[in-house]
Amino acid sequence: MKKERKAPIFITKLSKLVKRIPPNHFKKQEFQDLLRNHSSGFKGEQSLEYFYRYLPKDILYLHGLRILDEEYFFQMDTLLITPSFITILEIKYMAGHLYFEDQFFQFIRTHAGKEEAFPNPIDQVSRQKIHLTRVLEQHKMNFLPIETLVVMTHPAGIIEAAPGYKKANEIVIKSSSLQQKYESLIQKYTETMITQKQVKKLARLLLKLSSSYDPDICELFQVNKNELSKGVFCPTCPHSIMNYAWGKWHCSTCNTSSKTAHIEALQDYALLISNHISNYEFAWYLNLQSSSQAYHLLRSLNLPSTGTNRTRLYNLTPLLEKTT
């Protein structure tokens, strides 16, 4: 059993917000920067998949767990479970000179002539261990010792730690060192503590406790939903709005035509505005000339609906299964 690594719904929503926020909106750059940072983190997590092939085959991998402990959620990039021990991976995808200093326990990056301080991933993964330990104790599943690693995945990242920063020198590694470091942990934990059946039971518990971070993103960032760009974006030249005529969507810029381009626009609507839409809202949002066009397009999607006639609402949730 393995919790597959999928793009977090927060990144998907953020990408839709960047797409639909007008170019001249005063928060546009802020959202673009935020999306770039979150996407880089996810890219770093994905890049480790290559190195997992060199680890033992009996490891159970869980990705992106987000679990409530008391009043707050904690999140782990990747969890590796074996019958002997658990390993929490905190994964960072950062280029430049990456320095772990031991006086104030700061994590400092120097890149492109700019020096910045970031939250110390060693502290982050240490807190995750505390939370996970507490959760497992609460559910009487605290059978296994827990190790932590900080994995720096960017090929252009240069790691340095203060000589006296023992923890940094012990647990911070590059992706290419994962196999060697994990072998040392296997040598440390030679005793089998639980069966493979119990490993799967533990994984099921953690998956059950885990929930995605799925906020109303417009509300979170205080964006008025009426500010979002309407219409069907051309799949070939995405900044162009398509027109509907003779059963197809047409782009006047590049002459692309499509019968299904409205599906992505409805996915945007479901993620940013509401997962239900009326015939009137459909026509308004897609810039259709008549309600009859909206009616026939909506009916062709075979979406579940509630209500009748003017009060009918269509559920857009099935369309989200087609998003990444």
PDB file of C-alpha atoms in Angstrom:
ATOM      1  CA  MET A   1       0.000   0.000   0.000  1.00  0.00           C
ATOM      2  CA  LYS A   2       1.292   3.442  -0.931  1.00  0.00           C
ATOM      3  CA  LYS A   3      -0.178   6.907  -0.717  1.00  0.00           C
ATOM      4  CA  GLU A   4       0.590   8.209  -4.190  1.00  0.00           C
ATOM      5  CA  ARG A   5       2.214  11.587  -4.555  1.00  0.00           C
ATOM      6  CA  LYS A   6      -0.229  13.952  -6.245  1.00  0.00           C
ATOM      7  CA  ALA A   7      -0.048  17.700  -6.590  1.00  0.00           C
ATOM      8  CA  PRO A   8      -1.660  19.133  -3.432  1.00  0.00           C
ATOM      9  CA  ILE A   9      -5.084  20.649  -4.019  1.00  0.00           C
ATOM     10  CA  PHE A  10      -3.720  23.936  -2.642  1.00  0.00           C
ATOM     11  CA  ILE A  11      -1.196  24.137  -5.509  1.00  0.00           C
ATOM     12  CA  THR A  12      -3.913  23.267  -8.032  1.00  0.00           C
ATOM     13  CA  LYS A  13      -6.175  26.001  -6.670  1.00  0.00           C
ATOM     14  CA  LEU A  14      -3.340  28.511  -6.529  1.00  0.00           C
ATOM     15  CA  SER A  15      -2.446  27.830 -10.171  1.00  0.00           C
ATOM     16  CA  LYS A  16      -6.082  28.402 -11.143  1.00  0.00           C
ATOM     17  CA  LEU A  17      -6.103  31.662  -9.180  1.00  0.00           C
ATOM     18  CA  VAL A  18      -2.965  32.883 -10.956  1.00  0.00           C
ATOM     19  CA  LYS A  19      -4.581  31.973 -14.265  1.00  0.00           C
ATOM     20  CA  ARG A  20      -7.872  33.764 -13.548  1.00  0.00           C
ATOM     21  CA  ILE A  21      -6.612  36.850 -11.702  1.00  0.00           C
ATOM     22  CA  PRO A  22      -6.372  39.791 -14.143  1.00  0.00           C
ATOM     23  CA  PRO A  23      -2.845  40.792 -15.285  1.00  0.00           C
ATOM     24  CA  ASN A  24      -3.140  44.253 -13.700  1.00  0.00           C
ATOM     25  CA  HIS A  25      -4.376  42.973 -10.303  1.00  0.00           C
ATOM     26  CA  PHE A  26      -2.211  44.321  -7.478  1.00  0.00           C
ATOM     27  CA  LYS A  27      -1.786  40.830  -5.956  1.00  0.00           C
ATOM     28  CA  LYS A  28      -0.881  39.071  -9.218  1.00  0.00           C
ATOM     29  CA  GLN A  29       2.890  39.025  -8.576  1.00  0.00           C
ATOM     30  CA  GLU A  30       2.390  37.881  -4.975  1.00  0.00           C
ATOM     31  CA  PHE A  31       0.348  34.890  -6.140  1.00  0.00           C
ATOM     32  CA  GLN A  32       2.838  34.050  -8.889  1.00  0.00           C
ATOM     33  CA  ASP A  33       5.717  34.060  -6.383  1.00  0.00           C
ATOM     34  CA  LEU A  34       3.736  31.925  -3.947  1.00  0.00           C
ATOM     35  CA  LEU A  35       2.864  29.426  -6.682  1.00  0.00           C
ATOM     36  CA  ARG A  36       6.496  29.228  -7.779  1.00  0.00           C
ATOM     37  CA  ASN A  37       7.649  28.505  -4.209  1.00  0.00           C
ATOM     38  CA  HIS A  38       5.039  25.800  -3.602  1.00  0.00           C
ATOM     39  CA  SER A  39       5.619  24.225  -7.019  1.00  0.00           C
ATOM     40  CA  SER A  40       9.377  24.122  -6.400  1.00  0.00           C
ATOM     41  CA  GLY A  41       8.794  22.295  -3.132  1.00  0.00           C
ATOM     42  CA  PHE A  42       6.588  19.741  -4.847  1.00  0.00           C
ATOM     43  CA  LYS A  43       9.147  19.336  -7.639  1.00  0.00           C
ATOM     44  CA  GLY A  44      11.778  18.536  -5.025  1.00  0.00           C
ATOM     45  CA  GLU A  45       9.553  15.845  -3.541  1.00  0.00           C
ATOM     46  CA  GLN A  46       8.935  14.360  -6.980  1.00  0.00           C
ATOM     47  CA  SER A  47      12.652  14.315  -7.780  1.00  0.00           C
ATOM     48  CA  LEU A  48      13.298  11.901  -4.905  1.00  0.00           C
ATOM     49  CA  GLU A  49      11.239   9.201  -6.628  1.00  0.00           C
ATOM     50  CA  TYR A  50      14.323   8.335  -8.694  1.00  0.00           C
ATOM     51  CA  PHE A  51      16.404   7.635  -5.573  1.00  0.00           C
ATOM     52  CA  TYR A  52      13.715   5.566  -3.839  1.00  0.00           C
ATOM     53  CA  ARG A  53      14.423   2.753  -6.306  1.00  0.00           C
ATOM     54  CA  TYR A  54      17.746   2.149  -4.557  1.00  0.00           C
ATOM     55  CA  LEU A  55      16.142   1.597  -1.144  1.00  0.00           C
ATOM     56  CA  PRO A  56      14.846  -1.749   0.177  1.00  0.00           C
ATOM     57  CA  LYS A  57      11.671  -2.967  -1.508  1.00  0.00           C
ATOM     58  CA  ASP A  58       9.785  -3.589   1.739  1.00  0.00           C
ATOM     59  CA  ILE A  59       9.542   0.116   2.648  1.00  0.00           C
ATOM     60  CA  LEU A  60       6.030   1.555   2.752  1.00  0.00           C
ATOM     61  CA  TYR A  61       5.936   5.173   1.502  1.00  0.00           C
ATOM     62  CA  LEU A  62       3.342   7.749   2.544  1.00  0.00           C
ATOM     63  CA  HIS A  63       3.443  11.212   0.987  1.00  0.00           C
ATOM     64  CA  GLY A  64       1.960  14.525   2.051  1.00  0.00           C
ATOM     65  CA  LEU A  65       0.377  13.457   5.320  1.00  0.00           C
ATOM     66  CA  ARG A  66      -1.377  16.285   7.176  1.00  0.00           C
ATOM     67  CA  ILE A  67      -2.630  15.242  10.608  1.00  0.00           C
ATOM     68  CA  LEU A  68      -4.326  17.050  13.474  1.00  0.00           C
ATOM     69  CA  ASP A  69      -2.498  16.980  16.811  1.00  0.00           C
ATOM     70  CA  GLU A  70      -4.467  18.696  19.559  1.00  0.00           C
ATOM     71  CA  GLU A  71      -5.483  22.058  18.020  1.00  0.00           C
ATOM     72  CA  TYR A  72      -3.049  22.220  15.103  1.00  0.00           C
ATOM     73  CA  PHE A  73      -2.197  20.301  11.959  1.00  0.00           C
ATOM     74  CA  PHE A  74       1.316  19.107  11.197  1.00  0.00           C
ATOM     75  CA  GLN A  75       2.466  18.016   7.772  1.00  0.00           C
ATOM     76  CA  MET A  76       5.162  15.578   6.655  1.00  0.00           C
ATOM     77  CA  ASP A  77       6.565  15.531   3.133  1.00  0.00           C
ATOM     78  CA  THR A  78       7.275  11.776   3.120  1.00  0.00           C
ATOM     79  CA  LEU A  79       7.101   9.005   5.687  1.00  0.00           C
ATOM     80  CA  LEU A  80       9.023   5.734   5.259  1.00  0.00           C
ATOM     81  CA  ILE A  81       7.771   2.820   7.362  1.00  0.00           C
ATOM     82  CA  THR A  82       9.459  -0.554   7.871  1.00  0.00           C
ATOM     83  CA  PRO A  83       8.942  -3.263  10.505  1.00  0.00           C
ATOM     84  CA  SER A  84      11.978  -1.845  12.344  1.00  0.00           C
ATOM     85  CA  PHE A  85      11.712   1.965  12.252  1.00  0.00           C
ATOM     86  CA  ILE A  86      10.016   5.027  10.766  1.00  0.00           C
ATOM     87  CA  THR A  87      11.796   7.821   8.916  1.00  0.00           C
ATOM     88  CA  ILE A  88      10.366  11.301   8.372  1.00  0.00           C
ATOM     89  CA  LEU A  89      11.769  13.106   5.334  1.00  0.00           C
ATOM     90  CA  GLU A  90      11.673  16.900   5.187  1.00  0.00           C
ATOM     91  CA  ILE A  91      12.418  17.698   1.545  1.00  0.00           C
ATOM     92  CA  LYS A  92      13.763  21.024   0.262  1.00  0.00           C
ATOM     93  CA  TYR A  93      14.345  22.092  -3.341  1.00  0.00           C
ATOM     94  CA  MET A  94      16.634  25.115  -3.105  1.00  0.00           C
ATOM     95  CA  ALA A  95      19.574  26.302  -5.184  1.00  0.00           C
ATOM     96  CA  GLY A  96      22.507  28.346  -3.928  1.00  0.00           C
ATOM     97  CA  HIS A  97      24.724  28.222  -0.848  1.00  0.00           C
ATOM     98  CA  LEU A  98      22.687  26.699   1.996  1.00  0.00           C
ATOM     99  CA  TYR A  99      24.156  27.328   5.428  1.00  0.00           C
ATOM    100  CA  PHE A 100      23.041  25.858   8.762  1.00  0.00           C
ATOM    101  CA  GLU A 101      24.466  28.028  11.531  1.00  0.00           C
ATOM    102  CA  ASP A 102      24.572  26.905  15.152  1.00  0.00           C
ATOM    103  CA  GLN A 103      24.486  30.130  17.171  1.00  0.00           C
ATOM    104  CA  PHE A 104      20.900  31.101  16.452  1.00  0.00           C
ATOM    105  CA  PHE A 105      20.123  27.849  14.581  1.00  0.00           C
ATOM    106  CA  GLN A 106      19.255  29.697  11.396  1.00  0.00           C
ATOM    107  CA  PHE A 107      19.022  28.345   7.863  1.00  0.00           C
ATOM    108  CA  ILE A 108      20.517  30.905   5.474  1.00  0.00           C
ATOM    109  CA  ARG A 109      20.560  30.832   1.699  1.00  0.00           C
ATOM    110  CA  THR A 110      22.825  32.926  -0.504  1.00  0.00           C
ATOM    111  CA  HIS A 111      21.718  32.875  -4.121  1.00  0.00           C
ATOM    112  CA  ALA A 112      22.147  35.298  -7.032  1.00  0.00           C
ATOM    113  CA  GLY A 113      23.828  37.806  -4.734  1.00  0.00           C
ATOM    114  CA  LYS A 114      20.979  37.784  -2.216  1.00  0.00           C
ATOM    115  CA  GLU A 115      21.096  36.461   1.356  1.00  0.00           C
ATOM    116  CA  GLU A 116      17.865  35.193   2.912  1.00  0.00           C
ATOM    117  CA  ALA A 117      16.856  33.432   6.123  1.00  0.00           C
ATOM    118  CA  PHE A 118      14.316  30.594   5.989  1.00  0.00           C
ATOM    119  CA  PRO A 119      12.662  28.423   8.651  1.00  0.00           C
ATOM    120  CA  ASN A 120      15.194  25.843   9.767  1.00  0.00           C
ATOM    121  CA  PRO A 121      14.143  22.462   8.291  1.00  0.00           C
ATOM    122  CA  ILE A 122      15.959  20.665  11.129  1.00  0.00           C
ATOM    123  CA  ASP A 123      13.622  22.333  13.617  1.00  0.00           C
ATOM    124  CA  GLN A 124      10.657  21.614  11.347  1.00  0.00           C
ATOM    125  CA  VAL A 125      11.311  17.889  11.131  1.00  0.00           C
ATOM    126  CA  SER A 126      12.058  17.717  14.864  1.00  0.00           C
ATOM    127  CA  ARG A 127       8.622  19.161  15.595  1.00  0.00           C
ATOM    128  CA  GLN A 128       7.052  16.705  13.162  1.00  0.00           C
ATOM    129  CA  LYS A 129       8.650  13.873  15.133  1.00  0.00           C
ATOM    130  CA  ILE A 130       7.162  15.220  18.364  1.00  0.00           C
ATOM    131  CA  HIS A 131       3.694  15.449  16.833  1.00  0.00           C
ATOM    132  CA  LEU A 132       3.864  12.026  15.182  1.00  0.00           C
ATOM    133  CA  THR A 133       5.075  10.414  18.395  1.00  0.00           C
ATOM    134  CA  ARG A 134       2.163  11.926  20.285  1.00  0.00           C
ATOM    135  CA  VAL A 135      -0.400  10.826  17.685  1.00  0.00           C
ATOM    136  CA  LEU A 136       0.927   7.247  17.649  1.00  0.00           C
ATOM    137  CA  GLU A 137       0.861   7.133  21.449  1.00  0.00           C
ATOM    138  CA  GLN A 138      -2.758   8.300  21.472  1.00  0.00           C
ATOM    139  CA  HIS A 139      -3.703   5.419  19.158  1.00  0.00           C
ATOM    140  CA  LYS A 140      -1.556   2.823  20.965  1.00  0.00           C
ATOM    141  CA  MET A 141       0.605   2.397  17.854  1.00  0.00           C
ATOM    142  CA  ASN A 142       3.923   3.675  19.192  1.00  0.00           C
ATOM    143  CA  PHE A 143       5.872   0.505  18.430  1.00  0.00           C
ATOM    144  CA  LEU A 144       8.623   1.915  16.236  1.00  0.00           C
ATOM    145  CA  PRO A 145      11.522   4.340  16.791  1.00  0.00           C
ATOM    146  CA  ILE A 146      11.366   7.451  14.618  1.00  0.00           C
ATOM    147  CA  GLU A 147      14.291   8.909  12.680  1.00  0.00           C
ATOM    148  CA  THR A 148      14.379  12.214  10.787  1.00  0.00           C
ATOM    149  CA  LEU A 149      16.234  13.372   7.682  1.00  0.00           C
ATOM    150  CA  VAL A 150      16.393  16.674   5.821  1.00  0.00           C
ATOM    151  CA  VAL A 151      16.929  15.983   2.121  1.00  0.00           C
ATOM    152  CA  MET A 152      18.178  18.802  -0.121  1.00  0.00           C
ATOM    153  CA  THR A 153      17.121  17.883  -3.651  1.00  0.00           C
ATOM    154  CA  HIS A 154      18.209  20.750  -5.906  1.00  0.00           C
ATOM    155  CA  PRO A 155      21.310  19.752  -7.924  1.00  0.00           C
ATOM    156  CA  ALA A 156      22.635  23.328  -7.668  1.00  0.00           C
ATOM    157  CA  GLY A 157      22.336  23.467  -3.883  1.00  0.00           C
ATOM    158  CA  ILE A 158      25.621  23.624  -1.937  1.00  0.00           C
ATOM    159  CA  ILE A 159      25.229  22.556   1.690  1.00  0.00           C
ATOM    160  CA  GLU A 160      27.373  23.829   4.528  1.00  0.00           C
ATOM    161  CA  ALA A 161      26.894  23.482   8.269  1.00  0.00           C
ATOM    162  CA  ALA A 162      28.721  25.110  11.144  1.00  0.00           C
ATOM    163  CA  PRO A 163      31.304  22.610  12.474  1.00  0.00           C
ATOM    164  CA  GLY A 164      29.632  22.601  15.887  1.00  0.00           C
ATOM    165  CA  TYR A 165      26.131  22.032  14.545  1.00  0.00           C
ATOM    166  CA  LYS A 166      26.045  18.294  15.245  1.00  0.00           C
ATOM    167  CA  LYS A 167      22.421  17.739  14.283  1.00  0.00           C
ATOM    168  CA  ALA A 168      22.915  19.331  10.867  1.00  0.00           C
ATOM    169  CA  ASN A 169      25.919  17.175  10.139  1.00  0.00           C
ATOM    170  CA  GLU A 170      23.964  14.075  11.177  1.00  0.00           C
ATOM    171  CA  ILE A 171      20.639  14.427   9.364  1.00  0.00           C
ATOM    172  CA  VAL A 172      21.042  16.882   6.448  1.00  0.00           C
ATOM    173  CA  ILE A 173      21.853  15.092   3.203  1.00  0.00           C
ATOM    174  CA  LYS A 174      21.699  15.474  -0.575  1.00  0.00           C
ATOM    175  CA  SER A 175      19.356  13.269  -2.617  1.00  0.00           C
ATOM    176  CA  SER A 176      22.238  11.189  -3.918  1.00  0.00           C
ATOM    177  CA  SER A 177      23.228  10.270  -0.339  1.00  0.00           C
ATOM    178  CA  LEU A 178      19.819   8.885   0.604  1.00  0.00           C
ATOM    179  CA  GLN A 179      20.744   5.259  -0.096  1.00  0.00           C
ATOM    180  CA  GLN A 180      23.956   5.435   1.944  1.00  0.00           C
ATOM    181  CA  LYS A 181      22.279   7.230   4.852  1.00  0.00           C
ATOM    182  CA  TYR A 182      19.342   4.830   4.891  1.00  0.00           C
ATOM    183  CA  GLU A 183      21.682   1.838   4.959  1.00  0.00           C
ATOM    184  CA  SER A 184      23.269   3.267   8.102  1.00  0.00           C
ATOM    185  CA  LEU A 185      19.819   3.454   9.705  1.00  0.00           C
ATOM    186  CA  ILE A 186      19.157  -0.173   8.762  1.00  0.00           C
ATOM    187  CA  GLN A 187      22.371  -1.118  10.549  1.00  0.00           C
ATOM    188  CA  LYS A 188      21.247   0.856  13.586  1.00  0.00           C
ATOM    189  CA  TYR A 189      17.819  -0.791  13.786  1.00  0.00           C
ATOM    190  CA  THR A 190      18.346  -4.498  13.186  1.00  0.00           C
ATOM    191  CA  GLU A 191      15.445  -5.779  15.306  1.00  0.00           C
ATOM    192  CA  THR A 192      12.066  -6.417  13.679  1.00  0.00           C
ATOM    193  CA  MET A 193       9.526  -4.705  15.933  1.00  0.00           C
ATOM    194  CA  ILE A 194       6.267  -5.371  14.057  1.00  0.00           C
ATOM    195  CA  THR A 195       5.004  -7.522  11.188  1.00  0.00           C
ATOM    196  CA  GLN A 196       4.312  -6.332   7.649  1.00  0.00           C
ATOM    197  CA  LYS A 197       0.617  -6.723   8.443  1.00  0.00           C
ATOM    198  CA  GLN A 198       1.034  -4.281  11.350  1.00  0.00           C
ATOM    199  CA  VAL A 199       2.977  -1.909   9.092  1.00  0.00           C
ATOM    200  CA  LYS A 200      -0.023  -1.801   6.747  1.00  0.00           C
ATOM    201  CA  LYS A 201      -2.375  -1.311   9.683  1.00  0.00           C
ATOM    202  CA  LEU A 202      -0.269   1.640  10.862  1.00  0.00           C
ATOM    203  CA  ALA A 203      -0.289   3.110   7.347  1.00  0.00           C
ATOM    204  CA  ARG A 204      -4.076   2.785   7.130  1.00  0.00           C
ATOM    205  CA  LEU A 205      -4.433   4.626  10.425  1.00  0.00           C
ATOM    206  CA  LEU A 206      -2.231   7.509   9.280  1.00  0.00           C
ATOM    207  CA  LEU A 207      -4.049   7.761   5.949  1.00  0.00           C
ATOM    208  CA  LYS A 208      -7.363   7.838   7.787  1.00  0.00           C
ATOM    209  CA  LEU A 209      -6.124  10.625  10.077  1.00  0.00           C
ATOM    210  CA  SER A 210      -4.700  12.646   7.183  1.00  0.00           C
ATOM    211  CA  SER A 211      -6.657  15.441   5.487  1.00  0.00           C
ATOM    212  CA  SER A 212      -5.667  17.768   2.652  1.00  0.00           C
ATOM    213  CA  TYR A 213      -5.275  21.510   3.091  1.00  0.00           C
ATOM    214  CA  ASP A 214      -8.208  22.646   0.961  1.00  0.00           C
ATOM    215  CA  PRO A 215      -9.215  26.225   1.778  1.00  0.00           C
ATOM    216  CA  ASP A 216     -11.510  28.565  -0.126  1.00  0.00           C
ATOM    217  CA  ILE A 217      -8.524  30.205  -1.800  1.00  0.00           C
ATOM    218  CA  CYS A 218     -10.263  33.432  -2.749  1.00  0.00           C
ATOM    219  CA  GLU A 219     -11.440  33.885   0.814  1.00  0.00           C
ATOM    220  CA  LEU A 220      -7.989  32.974   2.141  1.00  0.00           C
ATOM    221  CA  PHE A 221      -6.292  35.687   0.066  1.00  0.00           C
ATOM    222  CA  GLN A 222      -9.204  38.141   0.250  1.00  0.00           C
ATOM    223  CA  VAL A 223      -9.889  38.140  -3.475  1.00  0.00           C
ATOM    224  CA  ASN A 224     -13.364  39.168  -4.617  1.00  0.00           C
ATOM    225  CA  LYS A 225     -14.612  36.336  -6.835  1.00  0.00           C
ATOM    226  CA  ASN A 226     -16.183  38.901  -9.168  1.00  0.00           C
ATOM    227  CA  GLU A 227     -12.660  40.101  -9.982  1.00  0.00           C
ATOM    228  CA  LEU A 228     -11.737  36.794 -11.633  1.00  0.00           C
ATOM    229  CA  SER A 229     -11.516  36.670 -15.415  1.00  0.00           C
ATOM    230  CA  LYS A 230     -14.488  34.995 -17.083  1.00  0.00           C
ATOM    231  CA  GLY A 231     -14.641  32.932 -20.229  1.00  0.00           C
ATOM    232  CA  VAL A 232     -13.049  29.907 -21.871  1.00  0.00           C
ATOM    233  CA  PHE A 233      -9.293  30.308 -22.276  1.00  0.00           C
ATOM    234  CA  CYS A 234      -7.742  29.016 -25.482  1.00  0.00           C
ATOM    235  CA  PRO A 235      -5.635  25.880 -24.828  1.00  0.00           C
ATOM    236  CA  THR A 236      -3.112  26.991 -27.478  1.00  0.00           C
ATOM    237  CA  CYS A 237      -2.693  30.675 -26.552  1.00  0.00           C
ATOM    238  CA  PRO A 238      -3.986  30.714 -22.963  1.00  0.00           C
ATOM    239  CA  HIS A 239      -4.470  34.485 -22.651  1.00  0.00           C
ATOM    240  CA  SER A 240      -7.067  34.543 -25.431  1.00  0.00           C
ATOM    241  CA  ILE A 241     -10.771  34.085 -24.734  1.00  0.00           C
ATOM    242  CA  MET A 242     -12.676  31.751 -27.057  1.00  0.00           C
ATOM    243  CA  ASN A 243     -16.123  32.346 -28.567  1.00  0.00           C
ATOM    244  CA  TYR A 244     -18.843  29.717 -28.919  1.00  0.00           C
ATOM    245  CA  ALA A 245     -20.544  29.206 -32.275  1.00  0.00           C
ATOM    246  CA  TRP A 246     -21.912  26.278 -34.277  1.00  0.00           C
ATOM    247  CA  GLY A 247     -21.241  23.773 -31.491  1.00  0.00           C
ATOM    248  CA  LYS A 248     -17.551  24.660 -31.056  1.00  0.00           C
ATOM    249  CA  TRP A 249     -15.292  27.056 -29.196  1.00  0.00           C
ATOM    250  CA  HIS A 250     -13.176  29.209 -31.530  1.00  0.00           C
ATOM    251  CA  CYS A 251     -10.084  31.306 -30.867  1.00  0.00           C
ATOM    252  CA  SER A 252      -9.842  34.366 -33.107  1.00  0.00           C
ATOM    253  CA  THR A 253      -6.140  34.754 -32.304  1.00  0.00           C
ATOM    254  CA  CYS A 254      -4.783  31.381 -33.422  1.00  0.00           C
ATOM    255  CA  ASN A 255      -7.838  29.785 -35.063  1.00  0.00           C
ATOM    256  CA  THR A 256      -7.879  26.875 -32.619  1.00  0.00           C
ATOM    257  CA  SER A 257     -11.280  25.210 -32.271  1.00  0.00           C
ATOM    258  CA  SER A 258     -12.543  22.778 -29.634  1.00  0.00           C
ATOM    259  CA  LYS A 259     -15.763  21.092 -28.575  1.00  0.00           C
ATOM    260  CA  THR A 260     -14.620  20.550 -24.980  1.00  0.00           C
ATOM    261  CA  ALA A 261     -12.601  23.641 -23.984  1.00  0.00           C
ATOM    262  CA  HIS A 262     -15.344  24.678 -21.551  1.00  0.00           C
ATOM    263  CA  ILE A 263     -14.563  21.710 -19.290  1.00  0.00           C
ATOM    264  CA  GLU A 264     -11.344  23.281 -18.008  1.00  0.00           C
ATOM    265  CA  ALA A 265     -13.158  26.576 -17.446  1.00  0.00           C
ATOM    266  CA  LEU A 266     -15.720  24.714 -15.323  1.00  0.00           C
ATOM    267  CA  GLN A 267     -12.917  23.070 -13.360  1.00  0.00           C
ATOM    268  CA  ASP A 268     -11.587  26.568 -12.636  1.00  0.00           C
ATOM    269  CA  TYR A 269     -15.068  27.622 -11.513  1.00  0.00           C
ATOM    270  CA  ALA A 270     -15.390  24.624  -9.202  1.00  0.00           C
ATOM    271  CA  LEU A 271     -12.001  25.232  -7.585  1.00  0.00           C
ATOM    272  CA  LEU A 272     -12.262  29.009  -7.232  1.00  0.00           C
ATOM    273  CA  ILE A 273     -15.939  29.912  -6.968  1.00  0.00           C
ATOM    274  CA  SER A 274     -18.308  27.000  -6.237  1.00  0.00           C
ATOM    275  CA  ASN A 275     -18.656  23.313  -7.051  1.00  0.00           C
ATOM    276  CA  HIS A 276     -22.288  23.949  -8.042  1.00  0.00           C
ATOM    277  CA  ILE A 277     -23.468  26.068 -10.962  1.00  0.00           C
ATOM    278  CA  SER A 278     -26.832  27.118 -12.374  1.00  0.00           C
ATOM    279  CA  ASN A 279     -27.736  27.524 -16.024  1.00  0.00           C
ATOM    280  CA  TYR A 280     -27.675  31.329 -15.618  1.00  0.00           C
ATOM    281  CA  GLU A 281     -24.262  31.286 -13.893  1.00  0.00           C
ATOM    282  CA  PHE A 282     -22.903  28.979 -16.586  1.00  0.00           C
ATOM    283  CA  ALA A 283     -23.979  31.345 -19.372  1.00  0.00           C
ATOM    284  CA  TRP A 284     -22.621  34.385 -17.504  1.00  0.00           C
ATOM    285  CA  TYR A 285     -19.280  32.784 -16.630  1.00  0.00           C
ATOM    286  CA  LEU A 286     -18.594  31.435 -20.138  1.00  0.00           C
ATOM    287  CA  ASN A 287     -19.816  34.562 -21.950  1.00  0.00           C
ATOM    288  CA  LEU A 288     -22.496  32.621 -23.836  1.00  0.00           C
ATOM    289  CA  GLN A 289     -25.044  34.479 -25.923  1.00  0.00           C
ATOM    290  CA  SER A 290     -28.097  32.517 -24.799  1.00  0.00           C
ATOM    291  CA  SER A 291     -29.366  30.373 -21.951  1.00  0.00           C
ATOM    292  CA  SER A 292     -30.253  27.641 -24.450  1.00  0.00           C
ATOM    293  CA  GLN A 293     -26.563  27.269 -25.357  1.00  0.00           C
ATOM    294  CA  ALA A 294     -25.755  26.938 -21.664  1.00  0.00           C
ATOM    295  CA  TYR A 295     -28.531  24.399 -21.185  1.00  0.00           C
ATOM    296  CA  HIS A 296     -27.375  22.126 -24.014  1.00  0.00           C
ATOM    297  CA  LEU A 297     -23.704  22.301 -22.991  1.00  0.00           C
ATOM    298  CA  LEU A 298     -24.512  21.520 -19.364  1.00  0.00           C
ATOM    299  CA  ARG A 299     -26.838  18.648 -20.281  1.00  0.00           C
ATOM    300  CA  SER A 300     -24.152  17.141 -22.526  1.00  0.00           C
ATOM    301  CA  LEU A 301     -21.811  16.781 -19.515  1.00  0.00           C
ATOM    302  CA  ASN A 302     -24.234  14.425 -17.705  1.00  0.00           C
ATOM    303  CA  LEU A 303     -23.533  16.069 -14.365  1.00  0.00           C
ATOM    304  CA  PRO A 304     -25.595  15.211 -11.281  1.00  0.00           C
ATOM    305  CA  SER A 305     -28.074  17.957 -10.470  1.00  0.00           C
ATOM    306  CA  THR A 306     -30.643  19.040  -7.919  1.00  0.00           C
ATOM    307  CA  GLY A 307     -33.753  21.168  -8.301  1.00  0.00           C
ATOM    308  CA  THR A 308     -35.887  21.746 -11.374  1.00  0.00           C
ATOM    309  CA  ASN A 309     -36.041  24.317 -14.154  1.00  0.00           C
ATOM    310  CA  ARG A 310     -34.778  27.722 -12.947  1.00  0.00           C
ATOM    311  CA  THR A 311     -33.643  26.372  -9.581  1.00  0.00           C
ATOM    312  CA  ARG A 312     -31.596  23.509 -11.039  1.00  0.00           C
ATOM    313  CA  LEU A 313     -27.986  23.339  -9.826  1.00  0.00           C
ATOM    314  CA  TYR A 314     -25.361  21.151 -11.485  1.00  0.00           C
ATOM    315  CA  ASN A 315     -22.657  19.482  -9.397  1.00  0.00           C
ATOM    316  CA  LEU A 316     -19.208  20.100 -10.942  1.00  0.00           C
ATOM    317  CA  THR A 317     -17.329  17.736  -8.619  1.00  0.00           C
ATOM    318  CA  PRO A 318     -17.080  14.878 -11.203  1.00  0.00           C
ATOM    319  CA  LEU A 319     -15.128  17.231 -13.487  1.00  0.00           C
ATOM    320  CA  LEU A 320     -12.429  17.649 -10.840  1.00  0.00           C
ATOM    321  CA  GLU A 321     -11.457  14.011 -11.205  1.00  0.00           C
ATOM    322  CA  LYS A 322      -9.885  15.043 -14.508  1.00  0.00           C
ATOM    323  CA  THR A 323      -7.581  17.601 -12.898  1.00  0.00           C
ATOM    324  CA  THR A 324      -4.045  16.746 -11.799  1.00  0.00           C
TER     325      THR A 324
END
